[in-house]
Amino acid sequence: MRSKSQNFDEIDNKLLALLQQDADLSQRDLADRVGLSQNACWRRMSRLTEAGILKGRRAVVDGAALGLDLTVFIMIRTRHHDDSWARRFRARIEAQPEIIEFHRIGGEWDYMAKAVTQGMAGYDALYKRLIIGMDLERVTGVFSMEPIFEGRPLVAPG
Amino acid sequence: MRSKSQNFDEIDNKLLALLQQDADLSQRDLADRVGLSQNACWRRMSRLTEAGILKGRRAVVDGAALGLDLTVFIMIRTRHHDDSWARRFRARIEAQPEIIEFHRIGGEWDYMAKAVTQGMAGYDALYKRLIIGMDLERVTGVFSMEPIFEGRPLVAPG
DNA sequence: GTTGAAACACCCTCAAT
DNA sequence: ATTGAGGGTGTTTCAAC
């Protein structure tokens, strides 16, 4: 049984799911919702934190309220496959605050970046900053017409 | 000046960035880092919360510690474009806990899902659960070979 | 904007069961 | 595993500048 080897059970999973949805829940609320005493619940959180599973909390901000209303996935294919170019490219990517996620990927593209911009004008500005002098083979923006959901909690398979 | 029309300044931006990176910072630490008194800093957080910009906090969990070590973006093209099919499809997607993000997208694909699975076997299982009976035209997994960064803070453009 | 202080809630620990 | 209780810490509010 895998849950045994990982040393956690359904209650831990529920705890993790709850905290990923709302880390402002008080110990009392948490304890109530998982059906444990406040004390036992706190011990579990401690264990999960020490095990490195709970890594901290982050504030959630409303992008739209900041004018960041367009989500776009940028697919990139490069002509260069040496280390020094890759480092330069990563630095370029990191310098773009609109890019909130970045992966090296398999398949017909080399990289994928997720960006959130102020409309299409914001994307265009980002695009120009991104490509200049990088000699990319191909770049295409895949636009989110409707972000149906984001940020769902990670849950350990049963 | 746009920052004036949005009624917030550099300090608010710094506050939001800090909280998005670590919401466990105490009011004292926060205040120190933005160069404000604890009191003034707290008032700003209040304003940002009431304005709906700060929407809460979420716990961050280490996926790898749960065995969730493979990130994959699933591109989907469908043959159906009516409402009732779309609703059925969304319900199917929502029933898959590995899928943590889901967009309707423009371009040559209709939907994109981001999933985190226990290796390739986990992806294969998800894939089968996903497609059965949905009559999709085309589905392809774009695998993250290396998630270079994720979860960067949203920042309002200057 | 600032400091300082008080009221309060919550967290964490401990003791006992 | 549970309850209950204490001390300590941080948050929130308020008064005065």
mmCIF file of C-alpha atoms (C1' of nucleotides) in Angstrom:
data_model
loop_
_atom_site.group_PDB
_atom_site.id
_atom_site.type_symbol
_atom_site.label_atom_id
_atom_site.label_comp_id
_atom_site.label_asym_id
_atom_site.label_seq_id
_atom_site.Cartn_x
_atom_site.Cartn_y
_atom_site.Cartn_z
ATOM 1 C CA MET A 1 0.000 0.000 0.000
ATOM 2 C CA ARG A 2 1.591 3.257 -1.111
ATOM 3 C CA SER A 3 -0.022 5.461 1.498
ATOM 4 C CA LYS A 4 1.657 3.393 4.130
ATOM 5 C CA SER A 5 5.086 3.770 2.559
ATOM 6 C CA GLN A 6 4.559 7.516 2.382
ATOM 7 C CA ASN A 7 3.322 7.590 5.947
ATOM 8 C CA PHE A 8 0.204 9.587 5.406
ATOM 9 C CA ASP A 9 -3.467 8.949 5.196
ATOM 10 C CA GLU A 10 -6.771 10.417 4.087
ATOM 11 C CA ILE A 11 -6.770 13.015 6.839
ATOM 12 C CA ASP A 12 -3.398 14.354 5.771
ATOM 13 C CA ASN A 13 -4.660 14.552 2.226
ATOM 14 C CA LYS A 14 -7.751 16.445 3.271
ATOM 15 C CA LEU A 15 -5.642 18.778 5.364
ATOM 16 C CA LEU A 16 -3.362 19.488 2.428
ATOM 17 C CA ALA A 17 -6.281 20.068 0.105
ATOM 18 C CA LEU A 18 -7.962 22.458 2.544
ATOM 19 C CA LEU A 19 -4.796 24.441 3.133
ATOM 20 C CA GLN A 20 -4.095 24.691 -0.571
ATOM 21 C CA GLN A 21 -7.530 26.191 -1.049
ATOM 22 C CA ASP A 22 -7.401 28.526 1.944
ATOM 23 C CA ALA A 23 -4.387 28.839 4.185
ATOM 24 C CA ASP A 24 -6.193 31.368 6.368
ATOM 25 C CA LEU A 25 -8.272 28.697 8.042
ATOM 26 C CA SER A 26 -7.652 28.727 11.779
ATOM 27 C CA GLN A 27 -6.389 25.639 13.539
ATOM 28 C CA ARG A 28 -9.830 25.285 15.059
ATOM 29 C CA ASP A 29 -11.607 25.383 11.697
ATOM 30 C CA LEU A 30 -9.122 22.994 10.187
ATOM 31 C CA ALA A 31 -9.468 20.588 13.070
ATOM 32 C CA ASP A 32 -13.252 20.686 12.788
ATOM 33 C CA ARG A 33 -13.227 20.049 9.062
ATOM 34 C CA VAL A 34 -10.942 17.051 9.206
ATOM 35 C CA GLY A 35 -12.661 15.714 12.300
ATOM 36 C CA LEU A 36 -9.722 15.933 14.681
ATOM 37 C CA SER A 37 -8.929 17.788 17.858
ATOM 38 C CA GLN A 38 -7.093 21.060 17.457
ATOM 39 C CA ASN A 39 -4.056 19.528 19.047
ATOM 40 C CA ALA A 40 -3.875 16.447 16.844
ATOM 41 C CA CYS A 41 -4.489 18.576 13.803
ATOM 42 C CA TRP A 42 -1.624 20.874 14.712
ATOM 43 C CA ARG A 43 0.713 17.906 15.116
ATOM 44 C CA ARG A 44 -0.163 16.750 11.621
ATOM 45 C CA MET A 45 0.575 20.132 10.143
ATOM 46 C CA SER A 46 3.883 20.080 11.955
ATOM 47 C CA ARG A 47 4.750 16.668 10.557
ATOM 48 C CA LEU A 48 3.804 17.726 7.050
ATOM 49 C CA THR A 49 5.901 20.856 7.363
ATOM 50 C CA GLU A 50 8.938 19.024 8.706
ATOM 51 C CA ALA A 51 8.596 16.399 5.995
ATOM 52 C CA GLY A 52 8.954 19.215 3.480
ATOM 53 C CA ILE A 53 5.493 18.631 2.055
ATOM 54 C CA LEU A 54 4.042 21.899 3.297
ATOM 55 C CA LYS A 55 6.451 24.480 1.964
ATOM 56 C CA GLY A 56 4.807 27.699 3.087
ATOM 57 C CA ARG A 57 2.024 30.055 2.088
ATOM 58 C CA ARG A 58 1.535 32.548 -0.645
ATOM 59 C CA ALA A 59 -0.893 35.379 -1.070
ATOM 60 C CA VAL A 60 -3.288 35.143 -3.997
ATOM 61 C CA VAL A 61 -3.811 38.341 -5.910
ATOM 62 C CA ASP A 62 -6.471 39.110 -8.462
ATOM 63 C CA GLY A 63 -4.672 39.682 -11.737
ATOM 64 C CA ALA A 64 -7.663 41.321 -13.354
ATOM 65 C CA ALA A 65 -7.706 43.904 -10.572
ATOM 66 C CA LEU A 66 -4.182 44.852 -11.641
ATOM 67 C CA GLY A 67 -5.228 45.041 -15.280
ATOM 68 C CA LEU A 68 -3.601 41.702 -16.038
ATOM 69 C CA ASP A 69 -6.444 40.252 -18.035
ATOM 70 C CA LEU A 70 -4.808 38.176 -20.760
ATOM 71 C CA THR A 71 -3.225 34.779 -20.208
ATOM 72 C CA VAL A 72 -1.055 33.444 -22.999
ATOM 73 C CA PHE A 73 1.156 30.416 -23.423
ATOM 74 C CA ILE A 74 4.178 31.178 -25.540
ATOM 75 C CA MET A 75 5.630 28.253 -27.479
ATOM 76 C CA ILE A 76 9.243 28.702 -28.534
ATOM 77 C CA ARG A 77 11.582 26.827 -30.856
ATOM 78 C CA THR A 78 15.216 27.828 -31.000
ATOM 79 C CA ARG A 79 18.060 27.336 -33.429
ATOM 80 C CA HIS A 80 20.647 27.153 -30.667
ATOM 81 C CA HIS A 81 21.327 24.218 -28.391
ATOM 82 C CA ASP A 82 24.466 25.160 -26.506
ATOM 83 C CA ASP A 83 24.732 26.010 -22.822
ATOM 84 C CA SER A 84 25.796 29.596 -23.122
ATOM 85 C CA TRP A 85 22.876 30.461 -25.370
ATOM 86 C CA ALA A 86 20.490 28.639 -23.025
ATOM 87 C CA ARG A 87 21.756 30.646 -20.069
ATOM 88 C CA ARG A 88 21.359 33.871 -21.946
ATOM 89 C CA PHE A 89 17.857 32.901 -22.952
ATOM 90 C CA ARG A 90 16.817 32.005 -19.415
ATOM 91 C CA ALA A 91 18.111 35.317 -18.182
ATOM 92 C CA ARG A 92 16.070 37.065 -20.842
ATOM 93 C CA ILE A 93 12.966 35.142 -19.798
ATOM 94 C CA GLU A 94 13.504 35.862 -16.117
ATOM 95 C CA ALA A 95 13.782 39.554 -16.873
ATOM 96 C CA GLN A 96 10.176 39.584 -18.112
ATOM 97 C CA PRO A 97 7.868 40.005 -15.127
ATOM 98 C CA GLU A 98 4.811 39.027 -17.149
ATOM 99 C CA ILE A 99 6.184 35.495 -17.462
ATOM 100 C CA ILE A 100 5.059 33.593 -14.402
ATOM 101 C CA GLU A 101 5.950 30.061 -15.458
ATOM 102 C CA PHE A 102 8.601 28.585 -17.725
ATOM 103 C CA HIS A 103 9.309 25.043 -18.877
ATOM 104 C CA ARG A 104 11.718 23.265 -21.131
ATOM 105 C CA ILE A 105 9.463 20.878 -22.986
ATOM 106 C CA GLY A 106 9.574 17.847 -25.232
ATOM 107 C CA GLY A 107 8.048 17.539 -28.697
ATOM 108 C CA GLU A 108 8.068 19.991 -31.542
ATOM 109 C CA TRP A 109 8.810 22.994 -29.322
ATOM 110 C CA ASP A 110 11.747 23.642 -27.028
ATOM 111 C CA TYR A 111 10.280 25.946 -24.390
ATOM 112 C CA MET A 112 6.905 27.052 -23.120
ATOM 113 C CA ALA A 113 6.291 30.206 -21.098
ATOM 114 C CA LYS A 114 3.055 31.206 -19.402
ATOM 115 C CA ALA A 115 2.511 34.938 -19.302
ATOM 116 C CA VAL A 116 -0.178 37.243 -17.937
ATOM 117 C CA THR A 117 -0.349 40.626 -19.601
ATOM 118 C CA GLN A 118 -2.424 43.762 -19.860
ATOM 119 C CA GLY A 119 -4.364 42.787 -22.950
ATOM 120 C CA MET A 120 -2.968 42.201 -26.393
ATOM 121 C CA ALA A 121 -0.918 45.385 -26.278
ATOM 122 C CA GLY A 122 0.831 44.036 -23.201
ATOM 123 C CA TYR A 123 1.511 40.774 -24.978
ATOM 124 C CA ASP A 124 2.911 42.514 -28.004
ATOM 125 C CA ALA A 125 5.274 44.543 -25.861
ATOM 126 C CA LEU A 126 6.403 41.406 -24.066
ATOM 127 C CA TYR A 127 6.895 39.569 -27.362
ATOM 128 C CA LYS A 128 9.174 42.267 -28.691
ATOM 129 C CA ARG A 129 11.253 42.394 -25.510
ATOM 130 C CA LEU A 130 11.491 38.628 -25.587
ATOM 131 C CA ILE A 131 12.684 37.909 -29.099
ATOM 132 C CA ILE A 132 15.049 40.775 -29.791
ATOM 133 C CA GLY A 133 18.517 39.485 -30.508
ATOM 134 C CA MET A 134 17.730 35.904 -29.503
ATOM 135 C CA ASP A 135 17.549 34.415 -33.020
ATOM 136 C CA LEU A 136 14.573 32.178 -32.257
ATOM 137 C CA GLU A 137 13.383 29.846 -34.983
ATOM 138 C CA ARG A 138 9.698 30.127 -34.171
ATOM 139 C CA VAL A 139 7.500 31.734 -31.523
ATOM 140 C CA THR A 140 3.752 31.440 -31.247
ATOM 141 C CA GLY A 141 1.280 32.659 -28.670
ATOM 142 C CA VAL A 142 -1.509 30.331 -27.609
ATOM 143 C CA PHE A 143 -4.130 32.585 -26.062
ATOM 144 C CA SER A 144 -6.468 31.626 -23.275
ATOM 145 C CA MET A 145 -9.948 32.587 -24.407
ATOM 146 C CA GLU A 146 -11.323 31.507 -21.051
ATOM 147 C CA PRO A 147 -9.307 30.366 -18.043
ATOM 148 C CA ILE A 148 -11.787 27.794 -16.778
ATOM 149 C CA PHE A 149 -9.851 27.056 -13.618
ATOM 150 C CA GLU A 150 -6.350 27.537 -12.252
ATOM 151 C CA GLY A 151 -4.467 26.709 -9.104
ATOM 152 C CA ARG A 152 -6.256 23.539 -8.149
ATOM 153 C CA PRO A 153 -4.682 21.723 -5.184
ATOM 154 C CA LEU A 154 -2.182 18.939 -5.702
ATOM 155 C CA VAL A 155 -3.511 15.729 -4.212
ATOM 156 C CA ALA A 156 -1.646 12.510 -3.603
ATOM 157 C CA PRO A 157 -3.245 9.648 -5.521
ATOM 158 C CA GLY A 158 -5.061 7.144 -3.369
ATOM 159 C CA MET B 1 -0.317 58.140 -15.086
ATOM 160 C CA ARG B 2 -1.871 54.734 -14.694
ATOM 161 C CA SER B 3 -0.758 54.085 -11.157
ATOM 162 C CA LYS B 4 -2.722 57.129 -10.107
ATOM 163 C CA SER B 5 -5.890 55.894 -11.776
ATOM 164 C CA GLN B 6 -5.468 52.544 -10.034
ATOM 165 C CA ASN B 7 -4.788 54.242 -6.748
ATOM 166 C CA PHE B 8 -1.675 52.379 -5.802
ATOM 167 C CA ASP B 9 1.999 52.992 -5.817
ATOM 168 C CA GLU B 10 5.380 51.318 -5.702
ATOM 169 C CA ILE B 11 4.974 50.357 -2.063
ATOM 170 C CA ASP B 12 1.728 48.539 -2.729
ATOM 171 C CA ASN B 13 3.410 46.693 -5.573
ATOM 172 C CA LYS B 14 6.313 45.670 -3.392
ATOM 173 C CA LEU B 15 3.910 44.550 -0.689
ATOM 174 C CA LEU B 16 1.984 42.414 -3.157
ATOM 175 C CA ALA B 17 5.161 40.898 -4.555
ATOM 176 C CA LEU B 18 6.471 40.054 -1.096
ATOM 177 C CA LEU B 19 3.216 38.477 0.010
ATOM 178 C CA GLN B 20 2.968 36.440 -3.163
ATOM 179 C CA GLN B 21 6.392 35.023 -2.453
ATOM 180 C CA ASP B 22 5.862 34.419 1.251
ATOM 181 C CA ALA B 23 2.603 35.109 3.002
ATOM 182 C CA ASP B 24 4.084 34.021 6.327
ATOM 183 C CA LEU B 25 6.023 37.237 6.720
ATOM 184 C CA SER B 26 5.005 38.998 9.914
ATOM 185 C CA GLN B 27 3.614 42.495 9.829
ATOM 186 C CA ARG B 28 6.864 43.657 11.346
ATOM 187 C CA ASP B 29 9.016 42.048 8.658
ATOM 188 C CA LEU B 30 6.743 43.311 5.933
ATOM 189 C CA ALA B 31 6.791 46.819 7.296
ATOM 190 C CA ASP B 32 10.582 46.781 7.529
ATOM 191 C CA ARG B 33 11.000 45.534 3.984
ATOM 192 C CA VAL B 34 8.771 48.136 2.421
ATOM 193 C CA GLY B 35 10.137 50.879 4.685
ATOM 194 C CA LEU B 36 6.924 51.704 6.488
ATOM 195 C CA SER B 37 5.720 51.589 10.055
ATOM 196 C CA GLN B 38 3.904 48.449 11.065
ATOM 197 C CA ASN B 39 0.714 50.407 11.365
ATOM 198 C CA ALA B 40 0.845 52.026 7.957
ATOM 199 C CA CYS B 41 1.796 48.718 6.422
ATOM 200 C CA TRP B 42 -1.191 47.023 7.986
ATOM 201 C CA ARG B 43 -3.504 49.732 6.666
ATOM 202 C CA ARG B 44 -2.207 49.103 3.161
ATOM 203 C CA MET B 45 -2.832 45.401 3.409
ATOM 204 C CA SER B 46 -6.321 46.175 4.593
ATOM 205 C CA ARG B 47 -6.960 48.466 1.655
ATOM 206 C CA LEU B 48 -5.644 45.910 -0.802
ATOM 207 C CA THR B 49 -7.809 43.223 0.731
ATOM 208 C CA GLU B 50 -10.948 45.340 0.696
ATOM 209 C CA ALA B 51 -10.238 46.376 -2.878
ATOM 210 C CA GLY B 52 -10.340 42.685 -3.785
ATOM 211 C CA ILE B 53 -6.725 42.677 -4.926
ATOM 212 C CA LEU B 54 -5.512 40.451 -2.101
ATOM 213 C CA LYS B 55 -7.809 37.482 -2.317
ATOM 214 C CA GLY B 56 -6.378 35.269 0.423
ATOM 215 C CA ARG B 57 -3.558 32.844 1.020
ATOM 216 C CA ARG B 58 -2.847 29.341 -0.099
ATOM 217 C CA ALA B 59 -0.480 26.735 1.207
ATOM 218 C CA VAL B 60 2.258 25.594 -1.146
ATOM 219 C CA VAL B 61 2.870 21.868 -1.216
ATOM 220 C CA ASP B 62 5.795 20.040 -2.745
ATOM 221 C CA GLY B 63 4.349 17.892 -5.517
ATOM 222 C CA ALA B 64 7.465 15.758 -5.778
ATOM 223 C CA ALA B 65 7.098 14.860 -2.109
ATOM 224 C CA LEU B 66 3.706 13.409 -2.983
ATOM 225 C CA GLY B 67 5.166 11.500 -5.914
ATOM 226 C CA LEU B 68 3.735 14.009 -8.384
ATOM 227 C CA ASP B 69 6.854 14.395 -10.477
ATOM 228 C CA LEU B 70 5.591 14.816 -14.045
ATOM 229 C CA THR B 71 4.070 18.017 -15.393
ATOM 230 C CA VAL B 72 2.289 17.757 -18.713
ATOM 231 C CA PHE B 73 0.244 20.131 -20.802
ATOM 232 C CA ILE B 74 -2.532 18.339 -22.637
ATOM 233 C CA MET B 75 -3.650 19.902 -25.901
ATOM 234 C CA ILE B 76 -7.122 18.890 -27.024
ATOM 235 C CA ARG B 77 -9.108 19.314 -30.224
ATOM 236 C CA THR B 78 -12.720 18.242 -30.284
ATOM 237 C CA ARG B 79 -15.250 17.398 -32.972
ATOM 238 C CA HIS B 80 -18.150 18.830 -30.971
ATOM 239 C CA HIS B 81 -19.003 22.471 -30.492
ATOM 240 C CA ASP B 82 -22.372 22.482 -28.779
ATOM 241 C CA ASP B 83 -23.101 23.538 -25.218
ATOM 242 C CA SER B 84 -24.218 20.227 -23.862
ATOM 243 C CA TRP B 85 -21.084 18.471 -25.037
ATOM 244 C CA ALA B 86 -18.940 21.257 -23.618
ATOM 245 C CA ARG B 87 -20.607 20.917 -20.228
ATOM 246 C CA ARG B 88 -20.080 17.183 -20.247
ATOM 247 C CA PHE B 89 -16.451 17.668 -21.164
ATOM 248 C CA ARG B 90 -15.820 20.206 -18.425
ATOM 249 C CA ALA B 91 -17.361 17.868 -15.901
ATOM 250 C CA ARG B 92 -15.062 15.121 -17.108
ATOM 251 C CA ILE B 93 -12.053 17.388 -16.768
ATOM 252 C CA GLU B 94 -13.051 18.534 -13.309
ATOM 253 C CA ALA B 95 -13.346 14.939 -12.195
ATOM 254 C CA GLN B 96 -9.618 14.414 -12.821
ATOM 255 C CA PRO B 97 -7.699 15.582 -9.769
ATOM 256 C CA GLU B 98 -4.387 15.533 -11.628
ATOM 257 C CA ILE B 99 -5.602 18.434 -13.767
ATOM 258 C CA ILE B 100 -4.798 21.617 -11.916
ATOM 259 C CA GLU B 101 -5.453 24.165 -14.647
ATOM 260 C CA PHE B 102 -7.759 24.272 -17.642
ATOM 261 C CA HIS B 103 -8.224 26.776 -20.447
ATOM 262 C CA ARG B 104 -10.298 27.157 -23.555
ATOM 263 C CA ILE B 105 -7.760 28.405 -26.052
ATOM 264 C CA GLY B 106 -7.508 29.966 -29.480
ATOM 265 C CA GLY B 107 -5.560 28.589 -32.429
ATOM 266 C CA GLU B 108 -5.328 25.077 -33.713
ATOM 267 C CA TRP B 109 -6.419 23.492 -30.428
ATOM 268 C CA ASP B 110 -9.630 23.965 -28.476
ATOM 269 C CA TYR B 111 -8.552 23.268 -24.896
ATOM 270 C CA MET B 112 -5.393 23.028 -22.866
ATOM 271 C CA ALA B 113 -5.113 21.275 -19.506
ATOM 272 C CA LYS B 114 -2.137 21.334 -17.177
ATOM 273 C CA ALA B 115 -1.722 18.138 -15.208
ATOM 274 C CA VAL B 116 0.709 16.881 -12.587
ATOM 275 C CA THR B 117 0.972 13.113 -12.368
ATOM 276 C CA GLN B 118 2.958 10.322 -10.822
ATOM 277 C CA GLY B 119 5.263 9.736 -13.739
ATOM 278 C CA MET B 120 4.319 8.524 -17.173
ATOM 279 C CA ALA B 121 2.171 5.739 -15.768
ATOM 280 C CA GLY B 122 0.120 8.355 -13.963
ATOM 281 C CA TYR B 123 -0.242 10.316 -17.174
ATOM 282 C CA ASP B 124 -1.324 7.275 -19.111
ATOM 283 C CA ALA B 125 -3.996 6.480 -16.550
ATOM 284 C CA LEU B 126 -5.236 10.060 -16.656
ATOM 285 C CA TYR B 127 -5.265 10.055 -20.451
ATOM 286 C CA LYS B 128 -7.460 6.965 -20.562
ATOM 287 C CA ARG B 129 -9.909 8.341 -17.995
ATOM 288 C CA LEU B 130 -10.026 11.581 -19.910
ATOM 289 C CA ILE B 131 -10.767 10.467 -23.446
ATOM 290 C CA ILE B 132 -13.125 7.560 -22.922
ATOM 291 C CA GLY B 133 -16.444 8.223 -24.592
ATOM 292 C CA MET B 134 -15.649 11.867 -25.366
ATOM 293 C CA ASP B 135 -15.005 11.460 -29.102
ATOM 294 C CA LEU B 136 -12.070 13.865 -29.198
ATOM 295 C CA GLU B 137 -10.493 14.611 -32.546
ATOM 296 C CA ARG B 138 -6.957 14.879 -31.279
ATOM 297 C CA VAL B 139 -5.134 14.836 -27.945
ATOM 298 C CA THR B 140 -1.436 15.340 -27.401
ATOM 299 C CA GLY B 141 0.674 15.604 -24.277
ATOM 300 C CA VAL B 142 3.390 18.251 -24.154
ATOM 301 C CA PHE B 143 5.737 17.111 -21.418
ATOM 302 C CA SER B 144 7.747 19.371 -19.192
ATOM 303 C CA MET B 145 11.312 18.094 -19.283
ATOM 304 C CA GLU B 146 12.310 20.713 -16.741
ATOM 305 C CA PRO B 147 9.986 23.121 -14.920
ATOM 306 C CA ILE B 148 12.385 26.047 -14.779
ATOM 307 C CA PHE B 149 10.109 28.173 -12.632
ATOM 308 C CA GLU B 150 6.461 28.302 -11.628
ATOM 309 C CA GLY B 151 4.219 30.501 -9.528
ATOM 310 C CA ARG B 152 5.991 33.795 -10.029
ATOM 311 C CA PRO B 153 4.144 36.790 -8.538
ATOM 312 C CA LEU B 154 1.812 38.889 -10.622
ATOM 313 C CA VAL B 155 3.046 42.459 -10.747
ATOM 314 C CA ALA B 156 1.226 45.515 -11.984
ATOM 315 C CA PRO B 157 3.132 47.140 -14.849
ATOM 316 C CA GLY B 158 4.760 50.437 -14.021
ATOM 317 C "C1'" DG C 1 2.687 59.531 7.407
ATOM 318 C "C1'" DT C 2 4.744 58.284 12.728
ATOM 319 C "C1'" DT C 3 5.115 55.885 17.750
ATOM 320 C "C1'" DG C 4 3.368 53.483 21.655
ATOM 321 C "C1'" DA C 5 0.128 50.940 24.199
ATOM 322 C "C1'" DA C 6 -3.731 48.240 25.118
ATOM 323 C "C1'" DA C 7 -7.237 44.369 23.807
ATOM 324 C "C1'" DC C 8 -7.741 40.490 21.638
ATOM 325 C "C1'" DA C 9 -7.226 36.227 19.112
ATOM 326 C "C1'" DC C 10 -4.653 32.662 17.953
ATOM 327 C "C1'" DC C 11 -0.747 29.542 18.205
ATOM 328 C "C1'" DC C 12 1.900 26.322 20.566
ATOM 329 C "C1'" DT C 13 3.019 23.594 24.457
ATOM 330 C "C1'" DC C 14 2.196 20.921 28.290
ATOM 331 C "C1'" DA C 15 -0.248 18.049 31.595
ATOM 332 C "C1'" DA C 16 -3.696 14.772 32.387
ATOM 333 C "C1'" DT C 17 -6.806 11.243 30.490
ATOM 334 C "C1'" DA D 1 -6.092 9.606 20.037
ATOM 335 C "C1'" DT D 2 -8.749 13.425 23.570
ATOM 336 C "C1'" DT D 3 -9.731 17.931 26.595
ATOM 337 C "C1'" DG D 4 -8.394 21.912 29.105
ATOM 338 C "C1'" DA D 5 -5.482 25.402 30.517
ATOM 339 C "C1'" DG D 6 -1.330 28.632 30.458
ATOM 340 C "C1'" DG D 7 2.198 31.557 28.350
ATOM 341 C "C1'" DG D 8 3.853 33.743 24.451
ATOM 342 C "C1'" DT D 9 3.453 35.915 19.985
ATOM 343 C "C1'" DG D 10 1.435 38.530 16.483
ATOM 344 C "C1'" DT D 11 -2.511 41.083 14.895
ATOM 345 C "C1'" DT D 12 -5.726 44.725 15.149
ATOM 346 C "C1'" DT D 13 -7.409 48.915 17.005
ATOM 347 C "C1'" DC D 14 -6.969 53.290 19.170
ATOM 348 C "C1'" DA D 15 -4.965 57.653 20.907
ATOM 349 C "C1'" DA D 16 -1.704 61.103 20.301
ATOM 350 C "C1'" DC D 17 1.733 63.341 17.373
#
